[in-house]
mmCIF file of C-alpha atoms in Angstrom:
data_model
loop_
_atom_site.group_PDB
_atom_site.id
_atom_site.type_symbol
_atom_site.label_atom_id
_atom_site.label_comp_id
_atom_site.label_asym_id
_atom_site.label_seq_id
_atom_site.Cartn_x
_atom_site.Cartn_y
_atom_site.Cartn_z
ATOM 1 C CA UNK A 1 30.897 -2.779 42.497
ATOM 2 C CA UNK A 2 28.697 -3.210 38.775
ATOM 3 C CA UNK A 3 29.482 -0.380 35.915
ATOM 4 C CA UNK A 4 25.702 -0.102 35.663
ATOM 5 C CA UNK A 5 23.447 -1.000 38.471
ATOM 6 C CA UNK A 6 19.709 -1.117 38.981
ATOM 7 C CA UNK A 7 17.532 -1.754 41.596
ATOM 8 C CA UNK A 8 16.154 -5.980 40.855
ATOM 9 C CA UNK A 9 12.848 -5.537 42.538
ATOM 10 C CA UNK A 10 9.738 -6.903 41.848
ATOM 11 C CA UNK A 11 8.103 -4.216 42.137
ATOM 12 C CA UNK A 12 4.911 -4.914 42.161
ATOM 13 C CA UNK A 13 1.984 -2.012 41.540
ATOM 14 C CA UNK A 14 -1.559 -1.948 41.354
ATOM 15 C CA UNK A 15 -2.878 -1.399 37.431
ATOM 16 C CA UNK A 16 -2.708 2.611 37.160
ATOM 17 C CA UNK A 17 0.056 3.391 39.144
ATOM 18 C CA UNK A 18 2.844 5.364 38.450
ATOM 19 C CA UNK A 19 6.050 3.631 38.682
ATOM 20 C CA UNK A 20 9.743 4.830 38.626
ATOM 21 C CA UNK A 21 12.741 3.161 37.869
ATOM 22 C CA UNK A 22 16.920 3.883 38.531
ATOM 23 C CA UNK A 23 19.588 2.814 36.845
ATOM 24 C CA UNK A 24 23.080 4.285 37.721
ATOM 25 C CA UNK A 25 26.566 4.174 35.729
ATOM 26 C CA UNK A 26 29.596 4.915 37.267
ATOM 27 C CA UNK A 27 31.804 5.424 33.873
ATOM 28 C CA UNK A 28 31.726 9.151 33.218
ATOM 29 C CA UNK A 29 32.550 8.091 29.726
ATOM 30 C CA UNK A 30 28.908 6.428 28.947
ATOM 31 C CA UNK A 31 27.784 8.387 26.063
ATOM 32 C CA UNK A 32 24.243 6.486 25.146
ATOM 33 C CA UNK A 33 21.717 5.365 27.198
ATOM 34 C CA UNK A 34 18.662 2.531 27.110
ATOM 35 C CA UNK A 35 15.825 1.920 28.073
ATOM 36 C CA UNK A 36 14.586 -2.600 27.385
ATOM 37 C CA UNK A 37 12.438 -4.524 27.995
ATOM 38 C CA UNK A 38 12.036 -8.035 28.548
ATOM 39 C CA UNK A 39 9.147 -10.526 28.806
ATOM 40 C CA UNK A 40 10.184 -13.917 30.628
ATOM 41 C CA UNK A 41 12.352 -16.069 28.512
ATOM 42 C CA UNK A 42 12.373 -13.757 25.815
ATOM 43 C CA UNK A 43 15.326 -11.136 24.173
ATOM 44 C CA UNK A 44 15.494 -7.785 25.506
ATOM 45 C CA UNK A 45 14.094 -4.880 23.043
ATOM 46 C CA UNK A 46 14.356 -1.706 22.441
ATOM 47 C CA UNK A 47 11.785 0.930 24.462
ATOM 48 C CA UNK A 48 13.812 3.890 24.002
ATOM 49 C CA UNK A 49 16.565 6.171 23.788
ATOM 50 C CA UNK A 50 17.235 8.203 26.869
ATOM 51 C CA UNK A 51 18.346 11.758 25.427
ATOM 52 C CA UNK A 52 20.510 14.642 27.418
ATOM 53 C CA UNK A 53 16.921 16.608 27.317
ATOM 54 C CA UNK A 54 14.185 13.770 28.652
ATOM 55 C CA UNK A 55 11.797 12.061 25.660
ATOM 56 C CA UNK A 56 8.450 10.583 26.083
ATOM 57 C CA UNK A 57 6.752 7.968 24.605
ATOM 58 C CA UNK A 58 2.855 7.667 25.129
ATOM 59 C CA UNK A 59 3.387 6.740 29.084
ATOM 60 C CA UNK A 60 7.538 6.248 28.950
ATOM 61 C CA UNK A 61 9.412 9.228 30.189
ATOM 62 C CA UNK A 62 13.192 8.599 30.089
ATOM 63 C CA UNK A 63 15.649 11.337 31.893
ATOM 64 C CA UNK A 64 19.186 11.187 31.961
ATOM 65 C CA UNK A 65 21.326 12.962 34.962
ATOM 66 C CA UNK A 66 25.091 12.906 33.358
ATOM 67 C CA UNK A 67 25.981 15.214 36.833
ATOM 68 C CA UNK A 68 24.580 12.322 39.122
ATOM 69 C CA UNK A 69 25.128 9.345 36.376
ATOM 70 C CA UNK A 70 22.207 7.976 36.221
ATOM 71 C CA UNK A 71 19.070 7.481 34.223
ATOM 72 C CA UNK A 72 15.627 6.737 34.760
ATOM 73 C CA UNK A 73 11.942 5.824 33.313
ATOM 74 C CA UNK A 74 8.702 6.660 34.596
ATOM 75 C CA UNK A 75 5.713 4.192 33.366
ATOM 76 C CA UNK A 76 2.053 6.133 34.170
ATOM 77 C CA UNK A 77 -0.570 4.581 34.028
ATOM 78 C CA UNK A 78 0.237 1.096 34.301
ATOM 79 C CA UNK A 79 -1.193 -1.909 32.453
ATOM 80 C CA UNK A 80 -1.061 -5.581 33.290
ATOM 81 C CA UNK A 81 0.979 -5.555 30.195
ATOM 82 C CA UNK A 82 3.611 -3.739 31.525
ATOM 83 C CA UNK A 83 4.774 -6.668 33.214
ATOM 84 C CA UNK A 84 8.348 -6.663 32.945
ATOM 85 C CA UNK A 85 12.235 -7.033 33.047
ATOM 86 C CA UNK A 86 13.472 -3.704 32.666
ATOM 87 C CA UNK A 87 17.436 -3.712 31.647
ATOM 88 C CA UNK A 88 18.590 -0.048 31.355
ATOM 89 C CA UNK A 89 22.017 -0.534 29.406
ATOM 90 C CA UNK A 90 25.006 2.319 28.770
ATOM 91 C CA UNK A 91 27.444 2.605 25.458
ATOM 92 C CA UNK A 92 30.495 3.525 25.936
ATOM 93 C CA UNK A 93 33.828 3.869 24.473
ATOM 94 C CA UNK A 94 36.273 1.143 25.293
ATOM 95 C CA UNK A 95 39.136 2.453 22.894
ATOM 96 C CA UNK A 96 40.145 3.771 19.733
ATOM 97 C CA UNK A 97 37.273 3.291 17.318
ATOM 98 C CA UNK A 98 35.300 0.834 19.320
ATOM 99 C CA UNK A 99 32.499 0.457 21.833
ATOM 100 C CA UNK A 100 30.961 -1.429 24.161
ATOM 101 C CA UNK A 101 26.946 -1.498 25.699
ATOM 102 C CA UNK A 102 26.743 -2.713 29.070
ATOM 103 C CA UNK A 103 24.089 -3.674 30.946
ATOM 104 C CA UNK A 104 22.221 -3.181 34.019
ATOM 105 C CA UNK A 105 20.573 -7.028 35.554
ATOM 106 C CA UNK A 106 17.222 -5.527 35.037
ATOM 107 C CA UNK A 107 14.671 -4.266 37.507
ATOM 108 C CA UNK A 108 11.225 -6.416 37.748
ATOM 109 C CA UNK A 109 7.764 -4.730 37.146
ATOM 110 C CA UNK A 110 4.849 -6.556 38.444
ATOM 111 C CA UNK A 111 1.325 -4.350 37.323
ATOM 112 C CA UNK A 112 -1.330 -5.734 39.704
ATOM 113 C CA UNK A 113 -4.942 -6.612 38.508
ATOM 114 C CA UNK B 1 11.058 -8.693 7.777
ATOM 115 C CA UNK B 2 14.060 -7.492 9.672
ATOM 116 C CA UNK B 3 15.346 -9.625 11.813
ATOM 117 C CA UNK B 4 17.965 -12.070 14.007
ATOM 118 C CA UNK B 5 17.917 -15.012 13.698
ATOM 119 C CA UNK B 6 19.454 -18.008 16.219
ATOM 120 C CA UNK B 7 19.220 -21.744 15.852
ATOM 121 C CA UNK B 8 18.932 -24.113 18.033
ATOM 122 C CA UNK B 9 16.659 -22.248 20.225
ATOM 123 C CA UNK B 10 17.007 -25.380 22.618
ATOM 124 C CA UNK B 11 20.173 -27.320 23.148
ATOM 125 C CA UNK B 12 20.687 -30.294 25.618
ATOM 126 C CA UNK B 13 24.215 -31.610 25.541
ATOM 127 C CA UNK B 14 26.673 -33.701 26.979
ATOM 128 C CA UNK B 15 30.417 -32.083 28.041
ATOM 129 C CA UNK B 16 32.724 -32.034 26.067
ATOM 130 C CA UNK B 17 30.896 -32.205 22.753
ATOM 131 C CA UNK B 18 31.386 -29.717 20.330
ATOM 132 C CA UNK B 19 28.368 -27.238 19.196
ATOM 133 C CA UNK B 20 27.728 -24.546 17.103
ATOM 134 C CA UNK B 21 25.094 -21.582 17.529
ATOM 135 C CA UNK B 22 24.748 -20.155 14.431
ATOM 136 C CA UNK B 23 23.312 -16.367 13.909
ATOM 137 C CA UNK B 24 22.405 -14.434 11.299
ATOM 138 C CA UNK B 25 21.296 -11.063 10.300
ATOM 139 C CA UNK B 26 19.260 -9.926 7.225
ATOM 140 C CA UNK B 27 19.742 -5.709 7.827
ATOM 141 C CA UNK B 28 23.221 -5.394 6.646
ATOM 142 C CA UNK B 29 24.211 -5.047 9.706
ATOM 143 C CA UNK B 30 28.485 -3.912 10.864
ATOM 144 C CA UNK B 31 28.478 -5.139 14.917
ATOM 145 C CA UNK B 32 27.279 -8.038 16.131
ATOM 146 C CA UNK B 33 27.743 -8.950 19.635
ATOM 147 C CA UNK B 34 27.363 -12.331 21.696
ATOM 148 C CA UNK B 35 25.878 -12.597 24.992
ATOM 149 C CA UNK B 36 24.703 -14.625 27.732
ATOM 150 C CA UNK B 37 22.402 -14.242 30.821
ATOM 151 C CA UNK B 38 22.314 -16.121 33.448
ATOM 152 C CA UNK B 39 20.047 -15.561 36.697
ATOM 153 C CA UNK B 40 21.145 -12.256 39.038
ATOM 154 C CA UNK B 41 24.215 -11.777 36.740
ATOM 155 C CA UNK B 42 22.086 -9.910 33.760
ATOM 156 C CA UNK B 43 23.583 -9.971 30.062
ATOM 157 C CA UNK B 44 27.315 -10.503 29.888
ATOM 158 C CA UNK B 45 29.151 -9.846 26.924
ATOM 159 C CA UNK B 46 31.466 -12.965 25.336
ATOM 160 C CA UNK B 47 32.754 -12.640 21.831
ATOM 161 C CA UNK B 48 31.498 -9.104 19.558
ATOM 162 C CA UNK B 49 32.298 -8.410 15.984
ATOM 163 C CA UNK B 50 32.709 -4.754 14.720
ATOM 164 C CA UNK B 51 33.087 -5.486 10.994
ATOM 165 C CA UNK B 52 33.573 -8.345 8.840
ATOM 166 C CA UNK B 53 36.866 -10.597 9.792
ATOM 167 C CA UNK B 54 37.266 -8.547 13.191
ATOM 168 C CA UNK B 55 35.813 -9.914 16.921
ATOM 169 C CA UNK B 56 37.008 -9.505 19.816
ATOM 170 C CA UNK B 57 36.376 -10.728 23.428
ATOM 171 C CA UNK B 58 33.978 -9.406 25.275
ATOM 172 C CA UNK B 59 33.728 -9.664 29.456
ATOM 173 C CA UNK B 60 33.832 -13.567 29.225
ATOM 174 C CA UNK B 61 35.294 -14.885 26.641
ATOM 175 C CA UNK B 62 36.800 -18.561 27.624
ATOM 176 C CA UNK B 63 35.198 -21.151 26.519
ATOM 177 C CA UNK B 64 33.448 -19.621 23.351
ATOM 178 C CA UNK B 65 35.098 -18.892 19.590
ATOM 179 C CA UNK B 66 33.400 -17.318 17.033
ATOM 180 C CA UNK B 67 33.986 -16.529 13.438
ATOM 181 C CA UNK B 68 32.850 -13.363 11.345
ATOM 182 C CA UNK B 69 33.783 -14.619 7.527
ATOM 183 C CA UNK B 70 30.431 -12.908 6.009
ATOM 184 C CA UNK B 71 28.501 -9.502 7.745
ATOM 185 C CA UNK B 72 25.244 -11.299 7.870
ATOM 186 C CA UNK B 73 26.805 -14.439 9.350
ATOM 187 C CA UNK B 74 28.112 -14.468 13.230
ATOM 188 C CA UNK B 75 28.320 -18.070 14.600
ATOM 189 C CA UNK B 76 29.645 -18.697 18.210
ATOM 190 C CA UNK B 77 31.412 -22.130 18.889
ATOM 191 C CA UNK B 78 31.931 -24.114 21.859
ATOM 192 C CA UNK B 79 34.722 -26.144 21.648
ATOM 193 C CA UNK B 80 34.279 -28.279 24.369
ATOM 194 C CA UNK B 81 31.314 -27.119 25.961
ATOM 195 C CA UNK B 82 31.030 -27.524 30.231
ATOM 196 C CA UNK B 83 27.922 -27.644 32.728
ATOM 197 C CA UNK B 84 29.059 -23.505 33.332
ATOM 198 C CA UNK B 85 28.460 -22.932 30.180
ATOM 199 C CA UNK B 86 24.559 -23.762 30.592
ATOM 200 C CA UNK B 87 23.111 -20.662 30.275
ATOM 201 C CA UNK B 88 20.415 -18.609 28.112
ATOM 202 C CA UNK B 89 22.611 -17.019 24.917
ATOM 203 C CA UNK B 90 21.395 -14.038 22.988
ATOM 204 C CA UNK B 91 22.916 -12.630 19.649
ATOM 205 C CA UNK B 92 22.506 -9.047 18.782
ATOM 206 C CA UNK B 93 22.985 -6.674 15.964
ATOM 207 C CA UNK B 94 23.418 -3.427 15.209
ATOM 208 C CA UNK B 95 23.743 -0.936 12.133
ATOM 209 C CA UNK B 96 26.974 0.566 13.629
ATOM 210 C CA UNK B 97 28.924 -0.388 17.195
ATOM 211 C CA UNK B 98 29.207 3.347 17.592
ATOM 212 C CA UNK B 99 27.919 6.304 19.306
ATOM 213 C CA UNK B 100 25.968 7.393 16.426
ATOM 214 C CA UNK B 101 22.293 7.339 16.320
ATOM 215 C CA UNK B 102 22.517 3.815 14.895
ATOM 216 C CA UNK B 103 23.714 1.718 17.227
ATOM 217 C CA UNK B 104 20.242 -0.029 18.800
ATOM 218 C CA UNK B 105 20.679 -3.318 18.853
ATOM 219 C CA UNK B 106 18.381 -5.715 17.744
ATOM 220 C CA UNK B 107 18.252 -8.941 19.397
ATOM 221 C CA UNK B 108 17.792 -12.448 18.423
ATOM 222 C CA UNK B 109 15.397 -14.823 20.299
ATOM 223 C CA UNK B 110 17.649 -16.684 22.814
ATOM 224 C CA UNK B 111 19.134 -20.362 22.161
ATOM 225 C CA UNK B 112 18.708 -22.083 25.889
ATOM 226 C CA UNK B 113 21.619 -24.760 26.453
ATOM 227 C CA UNK B 114 22.239 -27.076 29.312
ATOM 228 C CA UNK B 115 25.380 -28.833 29.459
ATOM 229 C CA UNK B 116 25.119 -32.082 31.433
#
């Protein structure tokens, strides 16, 4: 079982729809959480960090559930330009003073006109 | 412009011919890392560096070497490339590698390597 798991999709949604992705992590020592966006054949770019209290950035809302060990991303009013792969990432301590980012394999979103 | 620069962006080579993929960042970041991305496997860490002269293996270090002689540069060396190293490679950096708020990763544009 992978340490960070995501549904690979694709999620095909019409413009204007609301779509939600979940990402589960298995190591309870995970401390920091992120969503990255990756366009086809391009580098991942930070979409948003995920804070314990949840956070919102325009049409995007991220939530963290430590008890159930998952993070979520909600996209409201989907745009064609939201079509991309969304990677979740966690950061955790692996040894004294050393930390590691672990990425999920990504969830592919296609927004259809 | 703050960025991570990788070169070459595209490379086709043959088995056994040593190559180096360079990575440079201009943000004075302490932490740097190399990943490879393969379909269905996601981003897997090859090597990382917490600071100058401090490097360590990631999840898939076999067949790769790195060095961190200067803060800004973190080259990835394939001493004897093999076809299973055909992949999309990303270099990334962050201000610090710890759990502070400064640990967001910035990625380079990627290097697509094909080994025949």
